[in-house]
Coordinates of C-alpha atoms in Angstrom, one line a residue:
Chain A
M312 CA -12.7 -112.5 234.1
D313 CA -14.9 -110.4 231.9
I314 CA -12.7 -108.5 229.4
Q315 CA -14.1 -105.2 228.3
K316 CA -15.9 -105.3 224.9
D317 CA -13.7 -102.5 223.4
L318 CA -10.6 -104.4 224.3
V319 CA -12.0 -107.7 222.9
A320 CA -12.8 -105.9 219.6
A321 CA -9.4 -104.2 219.4
S322 CA -7.5 -107.4 220.1
A323 CA -9.4 -109.6 217.7
T324 CA -7.3 -108.8 214.6
P325 CA -3.9 -109.5 216.2
I326 CA -5.1 -112.6 217.9
V327 CA -6.6 -114.1 214.7
L328 CA -3.5 -113.2 212.7
S329 CA -1.2 -114.7 215.3
L330 CA -3.2 -117.8 215.4
L331 CA -3.2 -118.2 211.6
R332 CA 0.6 -117.8 211.6
H333 CA 0.8 -121.2 213.1
G334 CA -1.1 -122.7 210.1
E335 CA -4.4 -122.4 208.3
S336 CA -7.6 -122.9 210.2
Y337 CA -11.4 -122.5 210.0
G338 CA -13.8 -120.4 212.1
Y339 CA -14.9 -123.0 214.6
A340 CA -11.3 -124.2 215.3
I341 CA -10.1 -120.6 215.7
I342 CA -12.6 -119.8 218.4
R343 CA -11.8 -123.0 220.2
S344 CA -8.1 -122.3 220.1
V345 CA -8.6 -118.8 221.4
R346 CA -10.6 -120.1 224.3
E347 CA -8.0 -122.7 225.1
V348 CA -5.0 -120.4 224.7
S349 CA -6.5 -117.8 227.0
G350 CA -7.6 -120.4 229.6
D351 CA -11.3 -119.7 228.8
R352 CA -10.9 -116.1 229.7
I353 CA -11.4 -114.7 226.1
E354 CA -14.8 -115.8 225.0
W355 CA -16.0 -114.7 221.6
T356 CA -19.5 -114.8 220.4
D357 CA -19.3 -117.3 217.6
G358 CA -21.0 -115.1 215.1
M359 CA -18.7 -112.2 215.7
L360 CA -15.6 -113.9 214.3
Y361 CA -16.8 -114.1 210.7
P362 CA -17.2 -110.4 210.0
V363 CA -13.7 -110.0 211.4
L364 CA -12.3 -112.8 209.1
H365 CA -14.2 -111.3 206.1
R366 CA -12.8 -107.9 206.9
L367 CA -9.3 -109.3 207.1
E368 CA -9.8 -111.0 203.8
A369 CA -11.1 -107.9 202.1
A370 CA -8.0 -106.1 203.4
G371 CA -5.8 -108.8 201.9
F372 CA -4.4 -110.0 205.3
V373 CA -5.8 -113.5 204.9
R374 CA -7.0 -115.7 202.1
S375 CA -9.7 -118.3 202.2
T376 CA -10.4 -121.5 200.3
W377 CA -13.4 -123.9 200.5
R378 CA -12.4 -127.5 201.2
T379 CA -14.2 -130.6 202.1
A380 CA -13.1 -132.1 205.4
D381 CA -12.7 -135.8 206.0
S382 CA -16.1 -135.8 207.7
G383 CA -17.5 -134.6 204.4
R384 CA -18.3 -131.2 205.7
R385 CA -17.4 -128.2 203.6
R386 CA -15.3 -125.7 205.5
K387 CA -13.8 -122.4 204.6
Y388 CA -10.1 -122.4 205.6
Y389 CA -8.2 -119.2 206.2
R390 CA -4.5 -118.7 205.6
I391 CA -2.4 -115.7 206.5
T392 CA -0.7 -113.8 203.6
K393 CA 2.6 -111.9 203.4
Q394 CA 0.6 -108.7 203.9
G395 CA -1.0 -110.2 206.9
E396 CA 2.3 -111.0 208.5
A397 CA 3.5 -107.5 208.0
E398 CA 0.3 -106.2 209.5
L399 CA 0.7 -108.5 212.4
A400 CA 4.2 -107.3 213.0
R401 CA 3.0 -103.7 213.0
L402 CA 0.2 -104.5 215.4
R403 CA 2.5 -106.4 217.7
E404 CA 4.7 -103.4 217.9
Q405 CA 1.8 -101.2 218.9
W406 CA 0.7 -103.7 221.5
D407 CA 4.3 -103.9 222.9
V408 CA 4.3 -100.2 223.2
V409 CA 1.1 -100.2 225.2
H410 CA 2.1 -103.2 227.2
D411 CA 5.5 -101.6 228.0
A412 CA 4.0 -98.3 229.0
L413 CA 1.5 -100.1 231.3
G414 CA 4.3 -102.2 232.8
R415 CA 6.6 -99.2 233.4
L416 CA 3.8 -97.1 234.9
A417 CA 3.0 -99.9 237.4
Q418 CA 6.6 -100.2 238.3
S419 CA 7.4 -96.5 238.7
R420 CA 4.3 -96.1 240.8
K421 CA 5.6 -98.8 243.1
T422 CA 9.1 -97.3 243.4
G423 CA 7.7 -93.8 243.5
A424 CA 5.5 -94.7 246.4
D425 CA 8.5 -96.1 248.2
D426 CA 10.5 -92.9 247.7
V427 CA 7.8 -90.7 249.3
Chain B
M126 CA -39.7 -135.5 217.3
F127 CA -36.8 -133.2 216.9
D128 CA -35.6 -133.0 213.3
L129 CA -32.2 -131.4 213.2
E130 CA -32.1 -130.9 209.4
S131 CA -35.3 -129.0 209.2
Q132 CA -34.4 -126.9 212.2
I133 CA -31.1 -125.9 210.6
R134 CA -32.9 -125.1 207.4
K135 CA -35.3 -122.8 209.3
W136 CA -32.4 -121.2 211.0
R137 CA -30.6 -120.6 207.7
R138 CA -33.7 -119.2 206.1
H139 CA -34.1 -116.9 209.1
I140 CA -30.6 -115.4 209.0
Q141 CA -30.8 -115.2 205.3
S142 CA -33.9 -113.1 205.4
T143 CA -32.6 -110.7 208.0
G144 CA -29.5 -109.3 206.4
S145 CA -27.3 -108.9 203.4
L146 CA -25.6 -112.3 203.9
G147 CA -24.2 -113.9 200.8
A148 CA -24.7 -117.6 200.0
Q149 CA -21.1 -118.3 201.1
D150 CA -21.4 -116.5 204.4
V151 CA -24.5 -118.5 205.2
E152 CA -22.8 -121.8 204.3
E153 CA -19.8 -120.9 206.5
L154 CA -22.1 -120.1 209.4
E155 CA -24.0 -123.3 208.9
S156 CA -20.7 -125.3 208.8
H157 CA -19.8 -123.6 212.1
L158 CA -23.1 -124.4 213.7
R159 CA -22.8 -128.1 212.7
D160 CA -19.3 -128.2 214.2
G161 CA -20.7 -126.9 217.4
I162 CA -23.5 -129.4 217.5
D163 CA -21.2 -132.3 216.7
E164 CA -18.8 -131.3 219.6
L165 CA -21.7 -131.1 222.1
T166 CA -23.3 -134.4 221.0
G167 CA -19.9 -136.0 221.2
R168 CA -19.9 -135.0 224.8
G169 CA -23.2 -136.7 225.4
V170 CA -25.6 -133.8 225.1
N171 CA -28.8 -134.7 223.2
V172 CA -29.3 -133.2 219.7
E173 CA -32.0 -130.8 220.6
E174 CA -30.1 -129.2 223.4
A175 CA -26.9 -129.2 221.4
F176 CA -28.7 -127.3 218.7
L177 CA -30.2 -124.8 221.1
V178 CA -26.8 -124.2 222.8
S179 CA -25.0 -123.8 219.5
I180 CA -27.6 -121.4 218.1
H181 CA -27.2 -119.4 221.3
R182 CA -23.5 -119.4 221.0
M183 CA -23.6 -118.3 217.5
G184 CA -25.0 -115.3 219.1
D185 CA -26.9 -113.0 217.3
A186 CA -25.8 -113.8 213.8
A187 CA -29.0 -112.3 212.8
A188 CA -28.8 -109.4 215.1
L189 CA -25.2 -109.0 214.1
Q190 CA -26.2 -108.7 210.5
H191 CA -28.9 -106.3 211.5
E192 CA -26.2 -104.1 213.1
F193 CA -24.6 -103.9 209.7
T194 CA -27.4 -101.7 208.5
K195 CA -28.4 -100.0 211.7
V196 CA -26.3 -97.9 214.0
S197 CA -26.9 -98.8 217.6
T198 CA -25.3 -96.8 220.4
E199 CA -25.7 -99.6 222.9
R200 CA -23.3 -101.8 221.1
V201 CA -20.3 -99.7 220.6
W202 CA -17.9 -102.6 220.4
R203 CA -19.6 -103.8 217.3
Q204 CA -19.2 -100.6 215.5
L205 CA -15.5 -100.6 216.6
L206 CA -15.2 -104.1 215.4
L207 CA -17.0 -103.7 212.1
P208 CA -16.5 -100.3 210.7
A209 CA -15.6 -101.5 207.3
A210 CA -18.2 -104.1 207.0
D211 CA -20.8 -101.8 208.4
E212 CA -20.1 -99.1 205.8
H213 CA -19.8 -101.7 203.1
A214 CA -23.1 -103.3 203.9
R215 CA -24.9 -99.9 203.9
R216 CA -23.3 -98.9 200.7
K217 CA -24.3 -102.2 199.1
H218 CA -27.8 -101.7 200.3
R219 CA -28.0 -98.2 198.7
N220 CA -26.3 -99.4 195.5
E221 CA -28.7 -102.3 195.1
I222 CA -31.6 -100.3 193.7
A223 CA -29.2 -98.5 191.3
V224 CA -27.9 -101.8 190.1
V225 CA -31.4 -103.2 189.5
V226 CA -32.4 -100.1 187.5
L227 CA -29.3 -100.5 185.4
L228 CA -30.0 -104.2 184.8
V229 CA -33.6 -103.4 183.8
L230 CA -32.1 -101.0 181.2
L231 CA -29.6 -103.6 180.2
G232 CA -32.4 -106.1 179.5
G233 CA -34.1 -103.5 177.3
L234 CA -30.8 -102.7 175.4
L235 CA -30.2 -106.4 174.8
A236 CA -33.7 -106.6 173.3
K237 CA -32.8 -103.8 171.0
I238 CA -29.8 -105.7 169.5
P239 CA -31.9 -107.2 166.6
A240 CA -32.9 -103.6 165.7
L241 CA -29.2 -103.0 164.9
F242 CA -29.4 -105.7 162.3
G243 CA -32.5 -104.2 160.7
Y244 CA -35.1 -106.4 162.5
S245 CA -36.6 -103.5 164.4
V246 CA -40.4 -104.2 164.1
V247 CA -41.3 -106.8 166.7
E248 CA -44.5 -107.9 165.0
E249 CA -42.8 -108.7 161.7
N250 CA -40.0 -110.6 163.4
A251 CA -42.0 -112.3 166.1
L252 CA -40.2 -115.6 165.9
L253 CA -36.8 -114.0 166.1
Y254 CA -37.8 -112.1 169.2
A255 CA -39.6 -115.0 170.7
K256 CA -36.7 -117.4 170.4
N257 CA -34.3 -114.8 171.9
A258 CA -36.6 -113.7 174.6
A259 CA -34.9 -115.6 177.4
L260 CA -31.5 -114.3 176.1
F261 CA -32.8 -110.7 176.7
A262 CA -34.5 -111.3 180.0
F263 CA -32.2 -113.8 181.8
P264 CA -28.7 -112.3 181.5
P265 CA -29.7 -109.3 183.8
V266 CA -31.1 -111.8 186.3
A267 CA -27.9 -113.8 186.1
I268 CA -25.8 -110.6 186.6
Y269 CA -28.0 -109.6 189.5
L270 CA -27.5 -113.0 191.2
I271 CA -23.8 -113.0 190.6
W272 CA -23.5 -109.6 192.1
K273 CA -25.8 -110.3 195.0
R274 CA -24.1 -113.6 195.9
A275 CA -20.6 -112.3 195.1
L276 CA -20.0 -115.4 193.1
S277 CA -16.6 -116.5 192.0
L278 CA -15.2 -116.2 188.5
R279 CA -16.0 -119.9 187.8
F280 CA -19.7 -119.0 188.0
V281 CA -19.3 -115.9 185.9
A282 CA -17.4 -118.0 183.2
A283 CA -20.2 -120.6 183.3
A284 CA -22.9 -118.0 182.8
V285 CA -21.0 -116.3 180.0
A286 CA -20.3 -119.6 178.2
T287 CA -23.9 -120.8 178.6
F288 CA -25.5 -117.6 177.3
G289 CA -22.9 -117.3 174.6
L290 CA -23.5 -120.9 173.4
F291 CA -27.3 -120.5 173.3
A292 CA -27.1 -117.1 171.6
V293 CA -24.9 -118.4 168.9
A294 CA -26.8 -121.7 168.4
V295 CA -30.2 -120.0 168.4
N296 CA -29.3 -117.3 165.9
A297 CA -26.6 -118.9 163.7
Y298 CA -28.5 -122.1 162.9
P299 CA -30.2 -121.9 159.6
S300 CA -34.0 -122.4 159.5
Y301 CA -35.9 -123.9 156.6
A302 CA -39.7 -124.2 156.2
P303 CA -41.7 -125.3 158.1
H304 CA -39.3 -123.9 160.7
H305 CA -40.3 -126.4 163.3
T306 CA -36.9 -126.6 165.0
E307 CA -36.8 -122.9 165.3
V308 CA -40.2 -122.7 166.9
L309 CA -39.1 -125.4 169.3
A310 CA -36.3 -123.2 170.5
V311 CA -38.8 -120.6 171.6
L312 CA -40.1 -122.9 174.4
H313 CA -37.0 -124.8 175.2
V314 CA -34.3 -122.2 175.5
P315 CA -35.9 -120.6 178.6
I316 CA -36.3 -124.0 180.3
A317 CA -32.7 -124.9 179.7
L318 CA -31.5 -121.5 180.9
L319 CA -33.4 -121.9 184.2
L320 CA -30.8 -124.5 185.1
L321 CA -28.1 -121.9 184.9
L322 CA -30.1 -119.5 187.0
M323 CA -30.6 -122.2 189.5
A324 CA -26.8 -122.8 189.7
L325 CA -26.3 -119.0 190.1
Y326 CA -29.1 -118.7 192.7
A327 CA -27.6 -121.5 194.9
G328 CA -24.0 -120.5 194.3
P329 CA -21.3 -122.9 195.6
G330 CA -24.0 -125.2 197.2
W331 CA -25.8 -125.8 193.9
R332 CA -26.0 -129.5 194.5
R333 CA -27.9 -129.2 197.7
A334 CA -31.6 -130.1 197.6
D335 CA -32.7 -127.4 200.0
L336 CA -31.1 -124.7 198.0
R337 CA -32.7 -126.0 194.8
L338 CA -36.0 -125.9 196.6
D339 CA -35.3 -122.3 197.6
F340 CA -34.8 -121.7 193.9
V341 CA -38.1 -123.3 193.0
R342 CA -39.7 -120.9 195.5
F343 CA -37.7 -118.0 194.1
A344 CA -38.7 -118.8 190.5
G345 CA -42.3 -119.4 191.4
E346 CA -42.6 -116.2 193.2
A347 CA -40.7 -114.2 190.6
F348 CA -43.2 -115.6 188.0
I349 CA -46.1 -114.4 190.1
Y350 CA -44.6 -110.9 190.4
S351 CA -43.8 -110.8 186.7
V352 CA -47.3 -111.6 185.8
L353 CA -48.7 -109.0 188.2
I354 CA -46.3 -106.3 187.0
G355 CA -47.0 -107.3 183.3
L356 CA -50.7 -106.9 183.8
G357 CA -50.2 -103.5 185.4
G358 CA -48.0 -102.6 182.5
L359 CA -50.6 -103.6 180.0
V360 CA -53.2 -101.4 181.7
L361 CA -50.8 -98.5 181.8
V362 CA -49.9 -98.8 178.1
G363 CA -53.5 -99.3 177.1
V364 CA -54.7 -96.2 179.0
A365 CA -51.8 -94.1 177.7
G366 CA -52.4 -95.1 174.1
A367 CA -56.1 -94.3 174.3
M368 CA -55.5 -91.0 176.0
F369 CA -52.9 -89.8 173.4
Q370 CA -55.2 -90.9 170.6
L371 CA -57.9 -88.6 172.0
V372 CA -55.5 -85.7 171.6
G373 CA -54.6 -86.8 168.2
I374 CA -51.1 -88.3 168.7
D375 CA -50.4 -91.9 167.9
I376 CA -47.9 -93.2 170.4
V377 CA -48.3 -96.9 169.5
P378 CA -45.0 -97.1 167.7
L379 CA -43.2 -95.6 170.7
I380 CA -44.9 -98.1 172.9
S381 CA -44.3 -101.2 170.8
D382 CA -40.7 -100.3 169.9
W383 CA -39.5 -99.1 173.2
I384 CA -41.7 -99.2 176.2
A385 CA -43.0 -102.7 175.7
V386 CA -39.6 -104.0 174.7
F387 CA -37.8 -102.5 177.7
G388 CA -40.7 -103.5 180.0
A389 CA -40.8 -107.1 178.9
A390 CA -37.1 -107.6 179.0
G391 CA -36.6 -105.9 182.3
V392 CA -39.6 -107.2 184.3
F393 CA -37.8 -110.4 185.3
V394 CA -34.8 -108.9 186.9
F395 CA -37.0 -106.5 188.7
S396 CA -39.2 -109.3 190.0
A397 CA -36.0 -111.2 191.0
Y398 CA -35.1 -108.2 193.1
L399 CA -38.5 -108.0 194.7
V400 CA -38.4 -111.6 195.6
E401 CA -34.9 -111.3 197.2
K402 CA -36.0 -108.2 199.1
K403 CA -39.3 -109.5 200.5
K404 CA -38.9 -113.1 201.0
G405 CA -41.9 -115.0 202.3
V406 CA -44.7 -113.8 200.2
I407 CA -44.8 -117.1 198.4
E408 CA -45.5 -118.8 201.6
T409 CA -48.9 -117.1 201.5
I410 CA -49.6 -117.3 197.8
A411 CA -48.3 -120.7 196.7
P412 CA -50.3 -122.7 199.3
V413 CA -53.5 -120.9 198.3
L414 CA -52.9 -121.6 194.6
A415 CA -52.0 -125.2 195.3
R416 CA -55.1 -125.7 197.6
I417 CA -57.5 -124.2 195.0
F418 CA -56.2 -126.0 191.9
T419 CA -55.0 -129.3 193.2
P420 CA -58.6 -130.7 193.9
L421 CA -60.0 -129.0 190.8
F422 CA -57.4 -130.5 188.6
L423 CA -57.9 -133.9 190.2
V424 CA -61.6 -133.7 189.3
V425 CA -60.9 -132.6 185.7
L426 CA -58.4 -135.5 185.2
L427 CA -60.9 -137.9 186.7
A428 CA -63.6 -136.8 184.4
L429 CA -61.2 -137.1 181.4
V430 CA -60.2 -140.6 182.3
V431 CA -63.8 -141.7 182.7
T432 CA -64.8 -140.1 179.4
M433 CA -62.0 -141.8 177.6
A434 CA -62.8 -145.1 179.1
L435 CA -66.6 -144.9 178.4
T436 CA -66.4 -143.6 174.9
G437 CA -63.3 -145.5 173.9
Q438 CA -62.5 -142.4 171.9
A439 CA -58.9 -142.3 170.9
P440 CA -57.8 -138.8 169.8
S441 CA -56.7 -138.8 166.2
E442 CA -54.1 -136.0 166.2
D443 CA -51.0 -137.5 167.7
R444 CA -48.9 -134.4 168.0
E445 CA -51.6 -132.3 169.5
L446 CA -52.4 -135.0 172.0
L447 CA -48.8 -135.4 173.0
I448 CA -48.4 -131.6 173.5
M449 CA -51.7 -131.4 175.4
F450 CA -50.7 -134.1 177.8
D451 CA -47.2 -132.6 178.2
I452 CA -49.0 -129.5 179.4
V453 CA -51.2 -131.5 181.8
L454 CA -48.3 -133.3 183.3
A455 CA -46.2 -130.1 183.6
L456 CA -49.1 -128.3 185.3
V457 CA -49.5 -131.2 187.8
L458 CA -45.7 -131.1 188.4
G459 CA -46.0 -127.4 189.0
L460 CA -48.8 -127.8 191.5
V461 CA -46.8 -130.5 193.4
L462 CA -43.7 -128.2 193.4
Y463 CA -45.8 -125.3 194.8
T464 CA -47.1 -127.6 197.4
M465 CA -43.7 -128.9 198.2
S466 CA -42.2 -125.4 198.5
A467 CA -44.8 -124.4 201.0
R468 CA -44.9 -127.6 203.0
D469 CA -43.1 -128.0 206.4
T470 CA -41.0 -131.1 205.8
E471 CA -41.3 -132.3 209.4
K472 CA -45.1 -132.2 209.4
P473 CA -46.6 -135.7 209.5
A474 CA -48.6 -137.0 206.5
D475 CA -52.2 -135.9 206.4
W476 CA -55.2 -136.1 204.0
W477 CA -53.8 -133.3 201.9
D478 CA -50.8 -135.4 200.9
A479 CA -53.2 -138.1 199.9
I480 CA -54.9 -135.7 197.5
V481 CA -51.6 -134.7 196.0
L482 CA -50.8 -138.4 195.5
G483 CA -54.2 -138.9 194.0
L484 CA -53.6 -136.0 191.5
V485 CA -50.2 -137.4 190.5
V486 CA -51.6 -140.9 190.0
M487 CA -54.6 -139.7 188.1
A488 CA -52.3 -137.6 185.8
L489 CA -50.2 -140.8 185.1
I490 CA -53.3 -142.9 184.4
A491 CA -54.7 -140.3 182.0
D492 CA -51.4 -140.0 180.3
A493 CA -50.9 -143.7 180.0
V494 CA -54.5 -144.3 178.6
A495 CA -54.1 -141.5 176.1
L496 CA -50.7 -142.5 174.9
S497 CA -51.3 -146.3 174.7
G498 CA -53.6 -145.5 171.8
I499 CA -50.9 -143.8 169.8
V500 CA -47.7 -145.5 170.7
G501 CA -48.0 -147.9 167.8
R502 CA -48.7 -145.1 165.3
L503 CA -45.8 -142.9 166.4
A504 CA -43.2 -145.0 164.8
T505 CA -45.1 -145.7 161.6
Y506 CA -45.1 -142.1 160.4
G507 CA -41.6 -141.4 161.5
F508 CA -40.6 -138.7 164.0
S509 CA -41.0 -135.0 163.2
P510 CA -39.0 -132.7 165.4
N511 CA -42.2 -131.6 167.2
K512 CA -43.3 -135.2 167.9
A513 CA -39.9 -136.2 169.1
A514 CA -39.6 -133.2 171.4
A515 CA -43.1 -133.7 172.8
L516 CA -42.5 -137.4 173.3
G517 CA -39.2 -136.8 175.1
E518 CA -40.9 -134.3 177.4
N519 CA -43.6 -136.8 178.1
V520 CA -41.2 -139.4 179.1
A521 CA -39.2 -137.0 181.3
L522 CA -42.4 -135.8 183.0
M523 CA -43.8 -139.3 183.4
I524 CA -40.7 -140.6 185.1
N525 CA -40.8 -137.5 187.3
L526 CA -44.4 -138.2 188.3
L527 CA -43.7 -141.9 188.8
L528 CA -40.9 -140.8 191.2
L529 CA -43.3 -138.5 193.0
A530 CA -46.0 -141.1 193.2
A531 CA -43.6 -143.7 194.6
G532 CA -42.2 -141.1 197.1
Y533 CA -45.6 -139.9 198.2
F534 CA -46.9 -143.4 198.6
R535 CA -44.0 -144.4 200.8
F536 CA -44.2 -141.2 202.7
L537 CA -48.0 -141.7 203.4
S538 CA -47.4 -145.3 204.5
G539 CA -44.7 -144.0 206.9
R540 CA -41.7 -145.6 205.3
L541 CA -40.1 -142.4 204.1
R542 CA -39.4 -138.9 205.4
Y543 CA -40.9 -136.1 203.4
Q544 CA -37.4 -134.6 203.1
T545 CA -36.4 -137.7 201.0
V546 CA -39.2 -137.1 198.6
V547 CA -38.0 -133.5 198.3
D548 CA -34.4 -134.7 197.7
W549 CA -35.6 -137.0 195.0
Q550 CA -37.5 -134.3 193.2
M551 CA -34.7 -131.8 193.4
S552 CA -32.2 -134.3 192.1
Y553 CA -34.5 -134.9 189.1
L554 CA -35.1 -131.3 188.3
P555 CA -32.1 -130.8 186.0
V556 CA -33.3 -133.6 183.7
H557 CA -36.1 -131.3 182.4
A558 CA -33.6 -128.5 181.7
L559 CA -31.1 -130.9 180.1
W560 CA -33.7 -132.3 177.8
A561 CA -34.7 -128.8 176.9
A562 CA -31.1 -127.9 176.1
F563 CA -30.8 -130.9 173.9
V564 CA -34.0 -130.0 172.0
A565 CA -32.8 -126.4 171.6
L566 CA -29.2 -127.2 170.6
A567 CA -29.1 -130.7 169.0
F568 CA -32.5 -130.9 167.3
P569 CA -31.9 -128.4 164.6
P570 CA -28.8 -130.3 163.2
L571 CA -30.5 -133.6 163.8
F572 CA -33.6 -132.6 161.8
E573 CA -31.7 -130.7 159.1
F574 CA -32.9 -127.3 160.4
A575 CA -36.4 -127.9 159.1

């Protein structure tokens, strides 16, 4: 399934924040997790993630630290902040509203059609 | 053969040149790229394919950066995604020239500090201005690099501490006739401070050989720009002075007190800005310079060695001889660095590398022949600060050239990759700066400030 670009863009922030709530992670692992969790249906261009992460960091929602992995490779790990959790809660609420509305509309259309 | 490292290096240079990516951003993207390659090769894909696939997946990191500064209606999602970054990048771009102008002025103002203490006439206080020159010209460059790379506080602290240390040491040390240690500071402070600029240029990856080589390129190109701009400035000032003299106004004081001071102190940061903006010019100038002067230098050195051997003439002035050969070795090292910075590391060895090796070996022979005559005499008359400094440099340069000779020889005989030669040279570079720092900071107390 090819998800519309606008939707991919709008959902990037909540998805990244949700993922980081499970523990800190780095760019490559984040993209892999998103692919796995969505059953390969959400595919991000690798390069696109970093501007998102940097924007989140600038906003204070995540914090990053450079660390050297066991393999000797230096990686930038991202961790969610208190502010980030609050932002995530806010975004989740918005998504719930949208999701709810969509669900109800689908329902009422079905029942409405039966009535007529 | 496919050389992953050099391909990654090229890719990094490419994305660096296309946008306003900081050193950390590039390092992060590179780490990502390598993760991707590792995963694919782990699944049995060969390295070349893994590299291509990973690059492709990275997407248009370059194009993406490009979008930061350009609005494209076709890619609405990127604008939706990156409004903050987009605006930020554009603002940064606009601000850059303003920052550079301010930094040029800052250099000039730093150079006017001695005037506050009553040393306003440059000609009368030439030594004072000369030994502080790097402390006027380099801090703006350092600030520019810190700003451009968005470096952490650790780097800022290192820069402040280093400049502070040198400023205090250079100016607080007493100086007694014949002022030799003070004169030595003139030459050695800039060399020592270059190490700091290298650390700031490379940022968090300052240990990496490829970033150091990038700095060598950067410094070489900034030097060329500075010389060109300086020549232009001289012509301008000369013409202006002559014209105003014709109408009966002497503007020489204005020029020497203000315009020349601001120009000289500011030209380096402006050159640094030019180099950062238009990368790649050195790739046309450095090889030309190297190709012209490497063979010429080789001939000169050959003639020198033959002359010394035939006449058996041992130069009598030890100090002059030492200094002259330091200059020869430093020039040879400079030529090799220029060659290195312009050379594709994956290219196989060819006749040109043999000429470079010839130049290095000839310089070593000339140095050895010349110095063998005076080694015995050096100790007899004791060490003056000048002699000790020159001898230290000679040793540092000689070891450096021996290293290069060994590296080039093994590269030419196919036992070493060129990249390894580069790695060796880049690891050795700080030695020169550390020795210079030692001469500038420790020599005055060691030689009782004479």
